[in-house]
Amino acid sequence: MKSEPESRIIKGIDVKFSIDDLQAMPDATSQWDGVRNYKARNYLRDDIKRGDKVLFYHSNCKVPGIA
């Protein structure tokens, strides 16, 4: 099973964002711009609206799960 790397460095900046980072944000919300699959990105951008209920499956981590 793959696990999340300790850090993800892009252009010298650590861009890893954990669930703890999300909880520390105001109102526990943040922009998410890391979708690499274009079909998933388009679906999230075009079809999911504010107030829709969604489940996010985290598979690239030490303990896979739904958030």
PDB file of N, CA, C and O in Angstrom:
ATOM      1  N   MET A   1       0.846  -1.170   0.000  1.00  0.00           N
ATOM      2  CA  MET A   1       0.000   0.000   0.000  1.00  0.00           C
ATOM      3  C   MET A   1       0.894   1.235   0.000  1.00  0.00           C
ATOM      4  O   MET A   1       1.846   1.326   0.758  1.00  0.00           O
ATOM      5  N   LYS A   2       0.586   2.196  -0.850  1.00  0.00           N
ATOM      6  CA  LYS A   2       1.350   3.436  -0.875  1.00  0.00           C
ATOM      7  C   LYS A   2       0.989   4.277   0.346  1.00  0.00           C
ATOM      8  O   LYS A   2      -0.104   4.193   0.870  1.00  0.00           O
ATOM      9  N   SER A   3       1.921   5.079   0.754  1.00  0.00           N
ATOM     10  CA  SER A   3       1.629   6.004   1.850  1.00  0.00           C
ATOM     11  C   SER A   3       2.000   7.413   1.427  1.00  0.00           C
ATOM     12  O   SER A   3       2.790   7.619   0.525  1.00  0.00           O
ATOM     13  N   GLU A   4       1.397   8.374   2.073  1.00  0.00           N
ATOM     14  CA  GLU A   4       1.649   9.782   1.786  1.00  0.00           C
ATOM     15  C   GLU A   4       3.096  10.106   2.132  1.00  0.00           C
ATOM     16  O   GLU A   4       3.581   9.724   3.185  1.00  0.00           O
ATOM     17  N   PRO A   5       3.820  10.792   1.254  1.00  0.00           N
ATOM     18  CA  PRO A   5       5.197  11.160   1.581  1.00  0.00           C
ATOM     19  C   PRO A   5       5.247  12.125   2.760  1.00  0.00           C
ATOM     20  O   PRO A   5       4.278  12.818   3.045  1.00  0.00           O
ATOM     21  N   GLU A   6       6.384  12.135   3.445  1.00  0.00           N
ATOM     22  CA  GLU A   6       6.539  13.034   4.592  1.00  0.00           C
ATOM     23  C   GLU A   6       6.370  14.491   4.186  1.00  0.00           C
ATOM     24  O   GLU A   6       5.862  15.300   4.934  1.00  0.00           O
ATOM     25  N   SER A   7       6.815  14.842   2.993  1.00  0.00           N
ATOM     26  CA  SER A   7       6.604  16.198   2.501  1.00  0.00           C
ATOM     27  C   SER A   7       6.492  16.154   0.987  1.00  0.00           C
ATOM     28  O   SER A   7       6.921  15.208   0.343  1.00  0.00           O
ATOM     29  N   ARG A   8       5.876  17.140   0.433  1.00  0.00           N
ATOM     30  CA  ARG A   8       5.742  17.263  -1.017  1.00  0.00           C
ATOM     31  C   ARG A   8       6.241  18.655  -1.374  1.00  0.00           C
ATOM     32  O   ARG A   8       5.596  19.647  -1.062  1.00  0.00           O
ATOM     33  N   ILE A   9       7.408  18.717  -1.974  1.00  0.00           N
ATOM     34  CA  ILE A   9       8.062  19.990  -2.270  1.00  0.00           C
ATOM     35  C   ILE A   9       7.839  20.348  -3.737  1.00  0.00           C
ATOM     36  O   ILE A   9       8.138  19.561  -4.629  1.00  0.00           O
ATOM     37  N   ILE A  10       7.281  21.519  -3.982  1.00  0.00           N
ATOM     38  CA  ILE A  10       7.104  22.045  -5.335  1.00  0.00           C
ATOM     39  C   ILE A  10       7.711  23.438  -5.351  1.00  0.00           C
ATOM     40  O   ILE A  10       7.289  24.311  -4.586  1.00  0.00           O
ATOM     41  N   LYS A  11       8.701  23.624  -6.220  1.00  0.00           N
ATOM     42  CA  LYS A  11       9.399  24.906  -6.341  1.00  0.00           C
ATOM     43  C   LYS A  11       9.889  25.410  -4.985  1.00  0.00           C
ATOM     44  O   LYS A  11       9.770  26.578  -4.646  1.00  0.00           O
ATOM     45  N   GLY A  12      10.415  24.473  -4.168  1.00  0.00           N
ATOM     46  CA  GLY A  12      10.997  24.842  -2.889  1.00  0.00           C
ATOM     47  C   GLY A  12      10.012  25.073  -1.762  1.00  0.00           C
ATOM     48  O   GLY A  12      10.393  25.486  -0.680  1.00  0.00           O
ATOM     49  N   ILE A  13       8.720  24.813  -1.978  1.00  0.00           N
ATOM     50  CA  ILE A  13       7.701  25.046  -0.953  1.00  0.00           C
ATOM     51  C   ILE A  13       7.038  23.717  -0.601  1.00  0.00           C
ATOM     52  O   ILE A  13       6.650  22.953  -1.483  1.00  0.00           O
ATOM     53  N   ASP A  14       6.917  23.417   0.693  1.00  0.00           N
ATOM     54  CA  ASP A  14       6.234  22.205   1.143  1.00  0.00           C
ATOM     55  C   ASP A  14       4.729  22.420   0.972  1.00  0.00           C
ATOM     56  O   ASP A  14       4.151  23.295   1.617  1.00  0.00           O
ATOM     57  N   VAL A  15       4.108  21.646   0.093  1.00  0.00           N
ATOM     58  CA  VAL A  15       2.691  21.866  -0.228  1.00  0.00           C
ATOM     59  C   VAL A  15       1.770  20.800   0.363  1.00  0.00           C
ATOM     60  O   VAL A  15       0.593  20.771   0.054  1.00  0.00           O
ATOM     61  N   LYS A  16       2.294  19.926   1.205  1.00  0.00           N
ATOM     62  CA  LYS A  16       1.458  18.908   1.819  1.00  0.00           C
ATOM     63  C   LYS A  16       0.433  19.589   2.732  1.00  0.00           C
ATOM     64  O   LYS A  16       0.756  20.534   3.447  1.00  0.00           O
ATOM     65  N   PHE A  17      -0.796  19.126   2.703  1.00  0.00           N
ATOM     66  CA  PHE A  17      -1.881  19.736   3.476  1.00  0.00           C
ATOM     67  C   PHE A  17      -2.635  18.616   4.172  1.00  0.00           C
ATOM     68  O   PHE A  17      -3.309  17.814   3.527  1.00  0.00           O
ATOM     69  N   SER A  18      -2.537  18.538   5.477  1.00  0.00           N
ATOM     70  CA  SER A  18      -3.133  17.438   6.232  1.00  0.00           C
ATOM     71  C   SER A  18      -4.513  17.810   6.760  1.00  0.00           C
ATOM     72  O   SER A  18      -4.931  18.973   6.710  1.00  0.00           O
ATOM     73  N   ILE A  19      -5.191  16.813   7.311  1.00  0.00           N
ATOM     74  CA  ILE A  19      -6.493  17.065   7.930  1.00  0.00           C
ATOM     75  C   ILE A  19      -6.314  17.995   9.132  1.00  0.00           C
ATOM     76  O   ILE A  19      -7.183  18.814   9.418  1.00  0.00           O
ATOM     77  N   ASP A  20      -5.169  17.934   9.795  1.00  0.00           N
ATOM     78  CA  ASP A  20      -4.890  18.856  10.912  1.00  0.00           C
ATOM     79  C   ASP A  20      -4.758  20.287  10.408  1.00  0.00           C
ATOM     80  O   ASP A  20      -5.227  21.227  11.058  1.00  0.00           O
ATOM     81  N   ASP A  21      -4.140  20.450   9.229  1.00  0.00           N
ATOM     82  CA  ASP A  21      -4.048  21.784   8.625  1.00  0.00           C
ATOM     83  C   ASP A  21      -5.440  22.318   8.303  1.00  0.00           C
ATOM     84  O   ASP A  21      -5.733  23.492   8.523  1.00  0.00           O
ATOM     85  N   LEU A  22      -6.318  21.452   7.792  1.00  0.00           N
ATOM     86  CA  LEU A  22      -7.685  21.866   7.465  1.00  0.00           C
ATOM     87  C   LEU A  22      -8.440  22.293   8.716  1.00  0.00           C
ATOM     88  O   LEU A  22      -9.109  23.328   8.724  1.00  0.00           O
ATOM     89  N   GLN A  23      -8.321  21.521   9.786  1.00  0.00           N
ATOM     90  CA  GLN A  23      -9.022  21.856  11.027  1.00  0.00           C
ATOM     91  C   GLN A  23      -8.535  23.176  11.616  1.00  0.00           C
ATOM     92  O   GLN A  23      -9.291  23.873  12.285  1.00  0.00           O
ATOM     93  N   ALA A  24      -7.290  23.547  11.330  1.00  0.00           N
ATOM     94  CA  ALA A  24      -6.735  24.794  11.854  1.00  0.00           C
ATOM     95  C   ALA A  24      -7.169  26.014  11.044  1.00  0.00           C
ATOM     96  O   ALA A  24      -6.997  27.149  11.499  1.00  0.00           O
ATOM     97  N   MET A  25      -7.756  25.813   9.865  1.00  0.00           N
ATOM     98  CA  MET A  25      -8.192  26.924   9.017  1.00  0.00           C
ATOM     99  C   MET A  25      -9.463  27.561   9.580  1.00  0.00           C
ATOM    100  O   MET A  25     -10.253  26.879  10.239  1.00  0.00           O
ATOM    101  N   PRO A  26      -9.691  28.852   9.305  1.00  0.00           N
ATOM    102  CA  PRO A  26     -10.939  29.492   9.730  1.00  0.00           C
ATOM    103  C   PRO A  26     -12.138  28.747   9.156  1.00  0.00           C
ATOM    104  O   PRO A  26     -12.161  28.411   7.975  1.00  0.00           O
ATOM    105  N   ASP A  27     -13.093  28.428   9.984  1.00  0.00           N
ATOM    106  CA  ASP A  27     -14.310  27.693   9.606  1.00  0.00           C
ATOM    107  C   ASP A  27     -14.003  26.310   9.048  1.00  0.00           C
ATOM    108  O   ASP A  27     -14.849  25.695   8.399  1.00  0.00           O
ATOM    109  N   ALA A  28     -12.786  25.794   9.252  1.00  0.00           N
ATOM    110  CA  ALA A  28     -12.352  24.473   8.773  1.00  0.00           C
ATOM    111  C   ALA A  28     -12.628  24.300   7.284  1.00  0.00           C
ATOM    112  O   ALA A  28     -13.069  23.252   6.832  1.00  0.00           O
ATOM    113  N   THR A  29     -12.361  25.349   6.504  1.00  0.00           N
ATOM    114  CA  THR A  29     -12.528  25.286   5.050  1.00  0.00           C
ATOM    115  C   THR A  29     -11.267  25.816   4.378  1.00  0.00           C
ATOM    116  O   THR A  29     -10.530  26.599   4.953  1.00  0.00           O
ATOM    117  N   SER A  30     -11.046  25.362   3.158  1.00  0.00           N
ATOM    118  CA  SER A  30      -9.897  25.819   2.390  1.00  0.00           C
ATOM    119  C   SER A  30     -10.128  25.498   0.923  1.00  0.00           C
ATOM    120  O   SER A  30     -10.927  24.621   0.587  1.00  0.00           O
ATOM    121  N   GLN A  31      -9.427  26.190   0.044  1.00  0.00           N
ATOM    122  CA  GLN A  31      -9.487  25.908  -1.384  1.00  0.00           C
ATOM    123  C   GLN A  31      -8.728  24.619  -1.662  1.00  0.00           C
ATOM    124  O   GLN A  31      -7.681  24.367  -1.082  1.00  0.00           O
ATOM    125  N   TRP A  32      -9.245  23.798  -2.571  1.00  0.00           N
ATOM    126  CA  TRP A  32      -8.569  22.555  -2.933  1.00  0.00           C
ATOM    127  C   TRP A  32      -8.279  22.610  -4.417  1.00  0.00           C
ATOM    128  O   TRP A  32      -9.192  22.622  -5.243  1.00  0.00           O
ATOM    129  N   ASP A  33      -7.002  22.631  -4.773  1.00  0.00           N
ATOM    130  CA  ASP A  33      -6.639  22.742  -6.184  1.00  0.00           C
ATOM    131  C   ASP A  33      -5.691  21.628  -6.621  1.00  0.00           C
ATOM    132  O   ASP A  33      -5.004  21.744  -7.612  1.00  0.00           O
ATOM    133  N   GLY A  34      -5.702  20.507  -5.908  1.00  0.00           N
ATOM    134  CA  GLY A  34      -4.761  19.438  -6.213  1.00  0.00           C
ATOM    135  C   GLY A  34      -5.330  18.259  -6.968  1.00  0.00           C
ATOM    136  O   GLY A  34      -4.771  17.177  -6.920  1.00  0.00           O
ATOM    137  N   VAL A  35      -6.435  18.420  -7.678  1.00  0.00           N
ATOM    138  CA  VAL A  35      -7.030  17.307  -8.410  1.00  0.00           C
ATOM    139  C   VAL A  35      -6.270  17.120  -9.716  1.00  0.00           C
ATOM    140  O   VAL A  35      -6.241  18.008 -10.551  1.00  0.00           O
ATOM    141  N   ARG A  36      -5.638  15.954  -9.887  1.00  0.00           N
ATOM    142  CA  ARG A  36      -4.831  15.707 -11.082  1.00  0.00           C
ATOM    143  C   ARG A  36      -5.624  15.010 -12.179  1.00  0.00           C
ATOM    144  O   ARG A  36      -5.279  15.120 -13.335  1.00  0.00           O
ATOM    145  N   ASN A  37      -6.663  14.269 -11.841  1.00  0.00           N
ATOM    146  CA  ASN A  37      -7.470  13.580 -12.837  1.00  0.00           C
ATOM    147  C   ASN A  37      -8.443  14.585 -13.455  1.00  0.00           C
ATOM    148  O   ASN A  37      -9.267  15.174 -12.765  1.00  0.00           O
ATOM    149  N   TYR A  38      -8.339  14.797 -14.787  1.00  0.00           N
ATOM    150  CA  TYR A  38      -9.141  15.862 -15.400  1.00  0.00           C
ATOM    151  C   TYR A  38     -10.636  15.593 -15.317  1.00  0.00           C
ATOM    152  O   TYR A  38     -11.432  16.513 -15.176  1.00  0.00           O
ATOM    153  N   LYS A  39     -11.063  14.323 -15.394  1.00  0.00           N
ATOM    154  CA  LYS A  39     -12.504  14.032 -15.293  1.00  0.00           C
ATOM    155  C   LYS A  39     -13.021  14.350 -13.890  1.00  0.00           C
ATOM    156  O   LYS A  39     -14.079  14.945 -13.727  1.00  0.00           O
ATOM    157  N   ALA A  40     -12.252  13.962 -12.884  1.00  0.00           N
ATOM    158  CA  ALA A  40     -12.648  14.266 -11.505  1.00  0.00           C
ATOM    159  C   ALA A  40     -12.643  15.770 -11.273  1.00  0.00           C
ATOM    160  O   ALA A  40     -13.549  16.314 -10.658  1.00  0.00           O
ATOM    161  N   ARG A  41     -11.608  16.448 -11.779  1.00  0.00           N
ATOM    162  CA  ARG A  41     -11.529  17.900 -11.633  1.00  0.00           C
ATOM    163  C   ARG A  41     -12.743  18.578 -12.247  1.00  0.00           C
ATOM    164  O   ARG A  41     -13.383  19.447 -11.641  1.00  0.00           O
ATOM    165  N   ASN A  42     -13.111  18.184 -13.475  1.00  0.00           N
ATOM    166  CA  ASN A  42     -14.251  18.793 -14.151  1.00  0.00           C
ATOM    167  C   ASN A  42     -15.558  18.505 -13.419  1.00  0.00           C
ATOM    168  O   ASN A  42     -16.420  19.377 -13.313  1.00  0.00           O
ATOM    169  N   TYR A  43     -15.707  17.285 -12.913  1.00  0.00           N
ATOM    170  CA  TYR A  43     -16.911  16.941 -12.162  1.00  0.00           C
ATOM    171  C   TYR A  43     -17.013  17.799 -10.902  1.00  0.00           C
ATOM    172  O   TYR A  43     -18.070  18.365 -10.609  1.00  0.00           O
ATOM    173  N   LEU A  44     -15.912  17.911 -10.161  1.00  0.00           N
ATOM    174  CA  LEU A  44     -15.927  18.734  -8.954  1.00  0.00           C
ATOM    175  C   LEU A  44     -16.188  20.195  -9.284  1.00  0.00           C
ATOM    176  O   LEU A  44     -16.922  20.888  -8.586  1.00  0.00           O
ATOM    177  N   ARG A  45     -15.606  20.674 -10.358  1.00  0.00           N
ATOM    178  CA  ARG A  45     -15.739  22.086 -10.733  1.00  0.00           C
ATOM    179  C   ARG A  45     -17.130  22.406 -11.275  1.00  0.00           C
ATOM    180  O   ARG A  45     -17.719  23.438 -10.941  1.00  0.00           O
ATOM    181  N   ASP A  46     -17.683  21.519 -12.123  1.00  0.00           N
ATOM    182  CA  ASP A  46     -18.890  21.848 -12.879  1.00  0.00           C
ATOM    183  C   ASP A  46     -20.185  21.301 -12.286  1.00  0.00           C
ATOM    184  O   ASP A  46     -21.241  21.893 -12.481  1.00  0.00           O
ATOM    185  N   ASP A  47     -20.127  20.168 -11.604  1.00  0.00           N
ATOM    186  CA  ASP A  47     -21.361  19.491 -11.206  1.00  0.00           C
ATOM    187  C   ASP A  47     -21.674  19.538  -9.717  1.00  0.00           C
ATOM    188  O   ASP A  47     -22.830  19.496  -9.330  1.00  0.00           O
ATOM    189  N   ILE A  48     -20.666  19.608  -8.882  1.00  0.00           N
ATOM    190  CA  ILE A  48     -20.918  19.658  -7.442  1.00  0.00           C
ATOM    191  C   ILE A  48     -21.109  21.115  -7.034  1.00  0.00           C
ATOM    192  O   ILE A  48     -20.302  21.968  -7.362  1.00  0.00           O
ATOM    193  N   LYS A  49     -22.188  21.366  -6.351  1.00  0.00           N
ATOM    194  CA  LYS A  49     -22.531  22.731  -5.932  1.00  0.00           C
ATOM    195  C   LYS A  49     -22.480  22.850  -4.412  1.00  0.00           C
ATOM    196  O   LYS A  49     -22.573  21.856  -3.692  1.00  0.00           O
ATOM    197  N   ARG A  50     -22.369  24.060  -3.941  1.00  0.00           N
ATOM    198  CA  ARG A  50     -22.372  24.331  -2.504  1.00  0.00           C
ATOM    199  C   ARG A  50     -23.625  23.722  -1.885  1.00  0.00           C
ATOM    200  O   ARG A  50     -24.723  23.879  -2.396  1.00  0.00           O
ATOM    201  N   GLY A  51     -23.432  22.989  -0.798  1.00  0.00           N
ATOM    202  CA  GLY A  51     -24.546  22.349  -0.104  1.00  0.00           C
ATOM    203  C   GLY A  51     -24.722  20.887  -0.468  1.00  0.00           C
ATOM    204  O   GLY A  51     -25.411  20.156   0.239  1.00  0.00           O
ATOM    205  N   ASP A  52     -24.115  20.426  -1.592  1.00  0.00           N
ATOM    206  CA  ASP A  52     -24.174  19.013  -1.953  1.00  0.00           C
ATOM    207  C   ASP A  52     -23.403  18.202  -0.917  1.00  0.00           C
ATOM    208  O   ASP A  52     -22.376  18.640  -0.409  1.00  0.00           O
ATOM    209  N   LYS A  53     -23.906  17.012  -0.633  1.00  0.00           N
ATOM    210  CA  LYS A  53     -23.206  16.129   0.299  1.00  0.00           C
ATOM    211  C   LYS A  53     -22.260  15.237  -0.505  1.00  0.00           C
ATOM    212  O   LYS A  53     -22.638  14.682  -1.524  1.00  0.00           O
ATOM    213  N   VAL A  54     -21.016  15.151  -0.058  1.00  0.00           N
ATOM    214  CA  VAL A  54     -20.005  14.358  -0.766  1.00  0.00           C
ATOM    215  C   VAL A  54     -19.179  13.559   0.233  1.00  0.00           C
ATOM    216  O   VAL A  54     -19.146  13.877   1.420  1.00  0.00           O
ATOM    217  N   LEU A  55     -18.543  12.521  -0.250  1.00  0.00           N
ATOM    218  CA  LEU A  55     -17.570  11.747   0.514  1.00  0.00           C
ATOM    219  C   LEU A  55     -16.258  11.796  -0.243  1.00  0.00           C
ATOM    220  O   LEU A  55     -16.231  11.620  -1.458  1.00  0.00           O
ATOM    221  N   PHE A  56     -15.173  12.036   0.447  1.00  0.00           N
ATOM    222  CA  PHE A  56     -13.849  12.012  -0.161  1.00  0.00           C
ATOM    223  C   PHE A  56     -13.127  10.783   0.355  1.00  0.00           C
ATOM    224  O   PHE A  56     -12.955  10.625   1.566  1.00  0.00           O
ATOM    225  N   TYR A  57     -12.717   9.917  -0.557  1.00  0.00           N
ATOM    226  CA  TYR A  57     -11.989   8.708  -0.201  1.00  0.00           C
ATOM    227  C   TYR A  57     -10.497   8.988  -0.294  1.00  0.00           C
ATOM    228  O   TYR A  57     -10.003   9.370  -1.346  1.00  0.00           O
ATOM    229  N   HIS A  58      -9.797   8.817   0.802  1.00  0.00           N
ATOM    230  CA  HIS A  58      -8.354   9.039   0.850  1.00  0.00           C
ATOM    231  C   HIS A  58      -7.669   7.686   0.709  1.00  0.00           C
ATOM    232  O   HIS A  58      -7.684   6.882   1.630  1.00  0.00           O
ATOM    233  N   SER A  59      -7.084   7.421  -0.463  1.00  0.00           N
ATOM    234  CA  SER A  59      -6.448   6.124  -0.691  1.00  0.00           C
ATOM    235  C   SER A  59      -4.933   6.215  -0.675  1.00  0.00           C
ATOM    236  O   SER A  59      -4.263   5.192  -0.552  1.00  0.00           O
ATOM    237  N   ASN A  60      -4.384   7.395  -0.796  1.00  0.00           N
ATOM    238  CA  ASN A  60      -2.930   7.528  -0.846  1.00  0.00           C
ATOM    239  C   ASN A  60      -2.407   7.991   0.511  1.00  0.00           C
ATOM    240  O   ASN A  60      -1.783   9.030   0.650  1.00  0.00           O
ATOM    241  N   CYS A  61      -2.715   7.200   1.541  1.00  0.00           N
ATOM    242  CA  CYS A  61      -2.264   7.522   2.890  1.00  0.00           C
ATOM    243  C   CYS A  61      -2.029   6.227   3.655  1.00  0.00           C
ATOM    244  O   CYS A  61      -2.373   5.146   3.181  1.00  0.00           O
ATOM    245  N   LYS A  62      -1.457   6.349   4.833  1.00  0.00           N
ATOM    246  CA  LYS A  62      -1.137   5.140   5.615  1.00  0.00           C
ATOM    247  C   LYS A  62      -2.389   4.373   6.000  1.00  0.00           C
ATOM    248  O   LYS A  62      -2.392   3.149   6.006  1.00  0.00           O
ATOM    249  N   VAL A  63      -3.449   5.084   6.368  1.00  0.00           N
ATOM    250  CA  VAL A  63      -4.705   4.441   6.726  1.00  0.00           C
ATOM    251  C   VAL A  63      -5.793   4.985   5.798  1.00  0.00           C
ATOM    252  O   VAL A  63      -6.286   6.083   6.009  1.00  0.00           O
ATOM    253  N   PRO A  64      -6.149   4.236   4.722  1.00  0.00           N
ATOM    254  CA  PRO A  64      -7.176   4.704   3.803  1.00  0.00           C
ATOM    255  C   PRO A  64      -8.510   4.899   4.531  1.00  0.00           C
ATOM    256  O   PRO A  64      -8.809   4.196   5.484  1.00  0.00           O
ATOM    257  N   GLY A  65      -9.302   5.850   4.059  1.00  0.00           N
ATOM    258  CA  GLY A  65     -10.590   6.076   4.684  1.00  0.00           C
ATOM    259  C   GLY A  65     -11.398   7.129   3.970  1.00  0.00           C
ATOM    260  O   GLY A  65     -10.969   7.689   2.975  1.00  0.00           O
ATOM    261  N   ILE A  66     -12.590   7.370   4.485  1.00  0.00           N
ATOM    262  CA  ILE A  66     -13.517   8.339   3.906  1.00  0.00           C
ATOM    263  C   ILE A  66     -13.606   9.536   4.837  1.00  0.00           C
ATOM    264  O   ILE A  66     -13.729   9.385   6.045  1.00  0.00           O
ATOM    265  N   ALA A  67     -13.549  10.738   4.256  1.00  0.00           N
ATOM    266  CA  ALA A  67     -13.665  11.961   5.047  1.00  0.00           C
ATOM    267  C   ALA A  67     -14.924  12.694   4.653  1.00  0.00           C
ATOM    268  O   ALA A  67     -15.405  12.589   3.575  1.00  0.00           O
TER     269      ALA A  67
END
